Amino acid sequence: MARIWILEDDENVALLLRDATERMGHAPEWFQSAAQLEARLKESSPDLLLDLMLRGKNGLEVLAEWKKRRQTRELPVIIISARSTESDK
């Protein structure tokens, strides 16, 4: 069972991801902002589902910060985004 953290500011998408990961036997936690996720990171480490288009700090900024830290640089990341341009992909 993986601890999957969902960083998603759209509640409908977050609930869909949470329900899907629970049905697969994982333990999801949902965060609506990077600040919430960072506060929780002080207590535990996750696997991560990441939304790129967040209010405030965007997902790429969060990911860049994570890759600089020894504690989080090796964590697997899945990027889920509605972005569709070739440069975004």
mmCIF file of N, CA and C in Angstrom:
data_model
loop_
_atom_site.group_PDB
_atom_site.id
_atom_site.type_symbol
_atom_site.label_atom_id
_atom_site.label_comp_id
_atom_site.label_asym_id
_atom_site.label_seq_id
_atom_site.Cartn_x
_atom_site.Cartn_y
_atom_site.Cartn_z
ATOM 1 N N MET A 1 0.848 -1.177 0.000
ATOM 2 C CA MET A 1 0.000 0.000 0.000
ATOM 3 C C MET A 1 0.893 1.240 0.000
ATOM 4 N N ALA A 2 0.655 2.124 -0.929
ATOM 5 C CA ALA A 2 1.411 3.373 -1.024
ATOM 6 C C ALA A 2 0.636 4.511 -0.379
ATOM 7 N N ARG A 3 1.384 5.432 0.210
ATOM 8 C CA ARG A 3 0.786 6.679 0.708
ATOM 9 C C ARG A 3 0.872 7.662 -0.451
ATOM 10 N N ILE A 4 -0.262 7.955 -1.033
ATOM 11 C CA ILE A 4 -0.297 8.826 -2.202
ATOM 12 C C ILE A 4 -0.870 10.170 -1.800
ATOM 13 N N TRP A 5 -0.081 11.204 -2.006
ATOM 14 C CA TRP A 5 -0.532 12.550 -1.707
ATOM 15 C C TRP A 5 -1.008 13.189 -2.993
ATOM 16 N N ILE A 6 -2.192 13.740 -2.943
ATOM 17 C CA ILE A 6 -2.814 14.361 -4.103
ATOM 18 C C ILE A 6 -2.793 15.867 -3.895
ATOM 19 N N LEU A 7 -2.028 16.569 -4.715
ATOM 20 C CA LEU A 7 -1.974 18.021 -4.673
ATOM 21 C C LEU A 7 -2.822 18.527 -5.823
ATOM 22 N N GLU A 8 -4.037 18.945 -5.500
ATOM 23 C CA GLU A 8 -5.020 19.280 -6.539
ATOM 24 C C GLU A 8 -5.954 20.355 -6.000
ATOM 25 N N ASP A 9 -6.079 21.463 -6.715
ATOM 26 C CA ASP A 9 -6.946 22.539 -6.232
ATOM 27 C C ASP A 9 -8.385 22.421 -6.725
ATOM 28 N N ASP A 10 -8.655 21.506 -7.628
ATOM 29 C CA ASP A 10 -10.022 21.272 -8.096
ATOM 30 C C ASP A 10 -10.625 20.124 -7.282
ATOM 31 N N GLU A 11 -11.622 20.431 -6.469
ATOM 32 C CA GLU A 11 -12.184 19.437 -5.558
ATOM 33 C C GLU A 11 -12.725 18.214 -6.291
ATOM 34 N N ASN A 12 -13.409 18.402 -7.398
ATOM 35 C CA ASN A 12 -13.980 17.261 -8.129
ATOM 36 C C ASN A 12 -12.895 16.309 -8.619
ATOM 37 N N VAL A 13 -11.823 16.856 -9.158
ATOM 38 C CA VAL A 13 -10.709 16.027 -9.633
ATOM 39 C C VAL A 13 -10.044 15.324 -8.451
ATOM 40 N N ALA A 14 -9.840 16.058 -7.365
ATOM 41 C CA ALA A 14 -9.198 15.485 -6.183
ATOM 42 C C ALA A 14 -10.003 14.312 -5.620
ATOM 43 N N LEU A 15 -11.318 14.468 -5.541
ATOM 44 C CA LEU A 15 -12.157 13.392 -5.006
ATOM 45 C C LEU A 15 -12.131 12.175 -5.928
ATOM 46 N N LEU A 16 -12.109 12.409 -7.221
ATOM 47 C CA LEU A 16 -12.006 11.317 -8.181
ATOM 48 C C LEU A 16 -10.691 10.562 -8.002
ATOM 49 N N LEU A 17 -9.590 11.285 -7.890
ATOM 50 C CA LEU A 17 -8.281 10.648 -7.685
ATOM 51 C C LEU A 17 -8.209 9.932 -6.339
ATOM 52 N N ARG A 18 -8.751 10.570 -5.308
ATOM 53 C CA ARG A 18 -8.757 9.951 -3.976
ATOM 54 C C ARG A 18 -9.530 8.639 -3.985
ATOM 55 N N ASP A 19 -10.731 8.666 -4.558
ATOM 56 C CA ASP A 19 -11.553 7.459 -4.599
ATOM 57 C C ASP A 19 -10.882 6.349 -5.412
ATOM 58 N N ALA A 20 -10.284 6.711 -6.538
ATOM 59 C CA ALA A 20 -9.625 5.715 -7.387
ATOM 60 C C ALA A 20 -8.434 5.081 -6.669
ATOM 61 N N THR A 21 -7.627 5.892 -5.983
ATOM 62 C CA THR A 21 -6.468 5.325 -5.288
ATOM 63 C C THR A 21 -6.888 4.494 -4.080
ATOM 64 N N GLU A 22 -7.964 4.885 -3.415
ATOM 65 C CA GLU A 22 -8.476 4.066 -2.304
ATOM 66 C C GLU A 22 -8.949 2.704 -2.801
ATOM 67 N N ARG A 23 -9.659 2.687 -3.929
ATOM 68 C CA ARG A 23 -10.141 1.412 -4.484
ATOM 69 C C ARG A 23 -8.988 0.481 -4.881
ATOM 70 N N MET A 24 -7.842 1.068 -5.192
ATOM 71 C CA MET A 24 -6.667 0.258 -5.531
ATOM 72 C C MET A 24 -5.901 -0.187 -4.293
ATOM 73 N N GLY A 25 -6.406 0.173 -3.117
ATOM 74 C CA GLY A 25 -5.784 -0.275 -1.872
ATOM 75 C C GLY A 25 -4.729 0.653 -1.309
ATOM 76 N N HIS A 26 -4.666 1.878 -1.806
ATOM 77 C CA HIS A 26 -3.667 2.827 -1.321
ATOM 78 C C HIS A 26 -4.279 3.776 -0.297
ATOM 79 N N ALA A 27 -3.426 4.557 0.345
ATOM 80 C CA ALA A 27 -3.861 5.508 1.369
ATOM 81 C C ALA A 27 -3.634 6.932 0.875
ATOM 82 N N PRO A 28 -4.639 7.525 0.235
ATOM 83 C CA PRO A 28 -4.463 8.881 -0.292
ATOM 84 C C PRO A 28 -4.714 9.965 0.752
ATOM 85 N N GLU A 29 -4.018 11.081 0.578
ATOM 86 C CA GLU A 29 -4.304 12.311 1.321
ATOM 87 C C GLU A 29 -4.403 13.419 0.293
ATOM 88 N N TRP A 30 -5.355 14.311 0.481
ATOM 89 C CA TRP A 30 -5.599 15.391 -0.469
ATOM 90 C C TRP A 30 -5.167 16.716 0.128
ATOM 91 N N PHE A 31 -4.429 17.487 -0.680
ATOM 92 C CA PHE A 31 -3.991 18.825 -0.306
ATOM 93 C C PHE A 31 -4.442 19.795 -1.386
ATOM 94 N N GLN A 32 -5.033 20.910 -0.975
ATOM 95 C CA GLN A 32 -5.510 21.903 -1.931
ATOM 96 C C GLN A 32 -4.454 22.930 -2.288
ATOM 97 N N SER A 33 -3.361 22.999 -1.524
ATOM 98 C CA SER A 33 -2.315 23.984 -1.801
ATOM 99 C C SER A 33 -0.945 23.404 -1.475
ATOM 100 N N ALA A 34 0.060 24.011 -2.076
ATOM 101 C CA ALA A 34 1.438 23.601 -1.795
ATOM 102 C C ALA A 34 1.775 23.846 -0.325
ATOM 103 N N ALA A 35 1.230 24.900 0.255
ATOM 104 C CA ALA A 35 1.501 25.204 1.666
ATOM 105 C C ALA A 35 0.990 24.089 2.579
ATOM 106 N N GLN A 36 -0.203 23.565 2.306
ATOM 107 C CA GLN A 36 -0.736 22.449 3.098
ATOM 108 C C GLN A 36 0.164 21.223 2.965
ATOM 109 N N LEU A 37 0.580 20.938 1.747
ATOM 110 C CA LEU A 37 1.429 19.783 1.501
ATOM 111 C C LEU A 37 2.765 19.940 2.218
ATOM 112 N N GLU A 38 3.368 21.111 2.144
ATOM 113 C CA GLU A 38 4.662 21.350 2.791
ATOM 114 C C GLU A 38 4.562 21.187 4.308
ATOM 115 N N ALA A 39 3.466 21.628 4.902
ATOM 116 C CA ALA A 39 3.283 21.468 6.346
ATOM 117 C C ALA A 39 3.220 19.986 6.713
ATOM 118 N N ARG A 40 2.524 19.199 5.927
ATOM 119 C CA ARG A 40 2.404 17.757 6.191
ATOM 120 C C ARG A 40 3.724 17.039 5.966
ATOM 121 N N LEU A 41 4.531 17.540 5.031
ATOM 122 C CA LEU A 41 5.822 16.934 4.720
ATOM 123 C C LEU A 41 6.752 16.935 5.929
ATOM 124 N N LYS A 42 6.540 17.832 6.852
ATOM 125 C CA LYS A 42 7.358 17.890 8.066
ATOM 126 C C LYS A 42 7.120 16.676 8.955
ATOM 127 N N GLU A 43 5.996 15.968 8.732
ATOM 128 C CA GLU A 43 5.625 14.824 9.557
ATOM 129 C C GLU A 43 5.854 13.481 8.871
ATOM 130 N N SER A 44 5.809 13.453 7.539
ATOM 131 C CA SER A 44 5.800 12.184 6.826
ATOM 132 C C SER A 44 6.310 12.378 5.401
ATOM 133 N N SER A 45 6.497 11.261 4.684
ATOM 134 C CA SER A 45 6.895 11.289 3.276
ATOM 135 C C SER A 45 5.874 10.526 2.444
ATOM 136 N N PRO A 46 5.597 10.985 1.227
ATOM 137 C CA PRO A 46 4.581 10.351 0.382
ATOM 138 C C PRO A 46 5.138 9.779 -0.914
ATOM 139 N N ASP A 47 4.247 9.180 -1.681
ATOM 140 C CA ASP A 47 4.333 9.151 -3.133
ATOM 141 C C ASP A 47 3.465 10.344 -3.511
ATOM 142 N N LEU A 48 3.448 10.775 -4.750
ATOM 143 C CA LEU A 48 2.778 12.033 -5.023
ATOM 144 C C LEU A 48 2.075 12.048 -6.361
ATOM 145 N N LEU A 49 0.856 12.542 -6.368
ATOM 146 C CA LEU A 49 0.167 12.937 -7.593
ATOM 147 C C LEU A 49 0.183 14.457 -7.596
ATOM 148 N N LEU A 50 0.611 15.070 -8.677
ATOM 149 C CA LEU A 50 0.858 16.502 -8.671
ATOM 150 C C LEU A 50 0.076 17.218 -9.750
ATOM 151 N N ASP A 51 -0.610 18.275 -9.380
ATOM 152 C CA ASP A 51 -1.323 19.132 -10.325
ATOM 153 C C ASP A 51 -0.413 20.298 -10.676
ATOM 154 N N LEU A 52 -0.233 20.582 -11.946
ATOM 155 C CA LEU A 52 0.645 21.682 -12.345
ATOM 156 C C LEU A 52 -0.004 23.046 -12.236
ATOM 157 N N MET A 53 -1.298 23.112 -12.404
ATOM 158 C CA MET A 53 -1.968 24.413 -12.424
ATOM 159 C C MET A 53 -2.653 24.674 -11.088
ATOM 160 N N LEU A 54 -1.875 25.138 -10.132
ATOM 161 C CA LEU A 54 -2.379 25.441 -8.795
ATOM 162 C C LEU A 54 -2.486 26.946 -8.623
ATOM 163 N N ARG A 55 -3.288 27.352 -7.660
ATOM 164 C CA ARG A 55 -3.299 28.768 -7.272
ATOM 165 C C ARG A 55 -2.048 29.002 -6.434
ATOM 166 N N GLY A 56 -1.461 30.166 -6.579
ATOM 167 C CA GLY A 56 -0.243 30.448 -5.824
ATOM 168 C C GLY A 56 0.942 29.783 -6.496
ATOM 169 N N LYS A 57 1.668 28.977 -5.782
ATOM 170 C CA LYS A 57 2.840 28.281 -6.303
ATOM 171 C C LYS A 57 2.379 27.168 -7.231
ATOM 172 N N ASN A 58 2.933 27.115 -8.456
ATOM 173 C CA ASN A 58 2.475 26.074 -9.371
ATOM 174 C C ASN A 58 3.216 24.756 -9.146
ATOM 175 N N GLY A 59 2.711 23.707 -9.740
ATOM 176 C CA GLY A 59 3.247 22.369 -9.536
ATOM 177 C C GLY A 59 4.689 22.215 -9.950
ATOM 178 N N LEU A 60 5.113 22.893 -11.009
ATOM 179 C CA LEU A 60 6.513 22.807 -11.428
ATOM 180 C C LEU A 60 7.435 23.430 -10.387
ATOM 181 N N GLU A 61 6.995 24.518 -9.744
ATOM 182 C CA GLU A 61 7.791 25.128 -8.679
ATOM 183 C C GLU A 61 7.903 24.175 -7.480
ATOM 184 N N VAL A 62 6.783 23.550 -7.124
ATOM 185 C CA VAL A 62 6.793 22.580 -6.020
ATOM 186 C C VAL A 62 7.751 21.439 -6.344
ATOM 187 N N LEU A 63 7.651 20.907 -7.548
ATOM 188 C CA LEU A 63 8.507 19.793 -7.957
ATOM 189 C C LEU A 63 9.979 20.189 -7.953
ATOM 190 N N ALA A 64 10.306 21.376 -8.449
ATOM 191 C CA ALA A 64 11.696 21.843 -8.452
ATOM 192 C C ALA A 64 12.248 21.933 -7.027
ATOM 193 N N GLU A 65 11.439 22.429 -6.105
ATOM 194 C CA GLU A 65 11.865 22.500 -4.708
ATOM 195 C C GLU A 65 12.087 21.111 -4.126
ATOM 196 N N TRP A 66 11.192 20.169 -4.446
ATOM 197 C CA TRP A 66 11.309 18.802 -3.931
ATOM 198 C C TRP A 66 12.581 18.138 -4.437
ATOM 199 N N LYS A 67 12.922 18.372 -5.689
ATOM 200 C CA LYS A 67 14.101 17.722 -6.277
ATOM 201 C C LYS A 67 15.401 18.268 -5.703
ATOM 202 N N LYS A 68 15.371 19.432 -5.061
ATOM 203 C CA LYS A 68 16.553 20.004 -4.420
ATOM 204 C C LYS A 68 16.789 19.437 -3.025
ATOM 205 N N ARG A 69 15.762 18.895 -2.402
ATOM 206 C CA ARG A 69 15.863 18.404 -1.019
ATOM 207 C C ARG A 69 16.246 16.930 -0.971
ATOM 208 N N ARG A 70 17.144 16.606 -0.080
ATOM 209 C CA ARG A 70 17.556 15.207 0.091
ATOM 210 C C ARG A 70 16.372 14.326 0.496
ATOM 211 N N GLN A 71 15.496 14.839 1.344
ATOM 212 C CA GLN A 71 14.362 14.071 1.863
ATOM 213 C C GLN A 71 13.376 13.678 0.765
ATOM 214 N N THR A 72 13.229 14.507 -0.262
ATOM 215 C CA THR A 72 12.174 14.289 -1.247
ATOM 216 C C THR A 72 12.662 14.070 -2.674
ATOM 217 N N ARG A 73 13.946 14.197 -2.939
ATOM 218 C CA ARG A 73 14.414 14.145 -4.337
ATOM 219 C C ARG A 73 14.193 12.800 -5.003
ATOM 220 N N GLU A 74 14.121 11.719 -4.253
ATOM 221 C CA GLU A 74 13.958 10.382 -4.830
ATOM 222 C C GLU A 74 12.509 9.905 -4.881
ATOM 223 N N LEU A 75 11.570 10.722 -4.375
ATOM 224 C CA LEU A 75 10.169 10.300 -4.367
ATOM 225 C C LEU A 75 9.615 10.223 -5.788
ATOM 226 N N PRO A 76 8.869 9.176 -6.092
ATOM 227 C CA PRO A 76 8.237 9.098 -7.408
ATOM 228 C C PRO A 76 7.156 10.166 -7.557
ATOM 229 N N VAL A 77 7.031 10.699 -8.759
ATOM 230 C CA VAL A 77 6.063 11.758 -9.040
ATOM 231 C C VAL A 77 5.281 11.391 -10.290
ATOM 232 N N ILE A 78 3.980 11.559 -10.215
ATOM 233 C CA ILE A 78 3.114 11.426 -11.384
ATOM 234 C C ILE A 78 2.488 12.794 -11.604
ATOM 235 N N ILE A 79 2.688 13.345 -12.782
ATOM 236 C CA ILE A 79 2.117 14.649 -13.083
ATOM 237 C C ILE A 79 0.813 14.445 -13.849
ATOM 238 N N ILE A 80 -0.248 14.999 -13.307
ATOM 239 C CA ILE A 80 -1.558 14.947 -13.943
ATOM 240 C C ILE A 80 -1.931 16.380 -14.276
ATOM 241 N N SER A 81 -2.176 16.654 -15.547
ATOM 242 C CA SER A 81 -2.439 18.027 -15.944
ATOM 243 C C SER A 81 -3.376 18.079 -17.141
ATOM 244 N N ALA A 82 -4.124 19.154 -17.206
ATOM 245 C CA ALA A 82 -4.994 19.401 -18.357
ATOM 246 C C ALA A 82 -4.253 20.145 -19.459
ATOM 247 N N ARG A 83 -3.007 20.505 -19.213
ATOM 248 C CA ARG A 83 -2.228 21.202 -20.237
ATOM 249 C C ARG A 83 -2.057 20.290 -21.443
ATOM 250 N N SER A 84 -2.152 20.892 -22.626
ATOM 251 C CA SER A 84 -2.142 20.029 -23.809
ATOM 252 C C SER A 84 -1.184 20.481 -24.907
ATOM 253 N N THR A 85 -0.491 21.592 -24.713
ATOM 254 C CA THR A 85 0.417 22.027 -25.770
ATOM 255 C C THR A 85 1.661 21.152 -25.794
ATOM 256 N N GLU A 86 2.320 21.111 -26.935
ATOM 257 C CA GLU A 86 3.515 20.278 -27.082
ATOM 258 C C GLU A 86 4.603 20.694 -26.098
ATOM 259 N N SER A 87 4.790 22.008 -25.882
ATOM 260 C CA SER A 87 5.835 22.459 -24.956
ATOM 261 C C SER A 87 5.545 22.039 -23.512
ATOM 262 N N ASP A 88 4.266 21.980 -23.126
ATOM 263 C CA ASP A 88 3.913 21.532 -21.784
ATOM 264 C C ASP A 88 4.193 20.044 -21.608
ATOM 265 N N LYS A 89 3.923 19.268 -22.648
ATOM 266 C CA LYS A 89 4.159 17.832 -22.568
ATOM 267 C C LYS A 89 5.647 17.549 -22.518
#
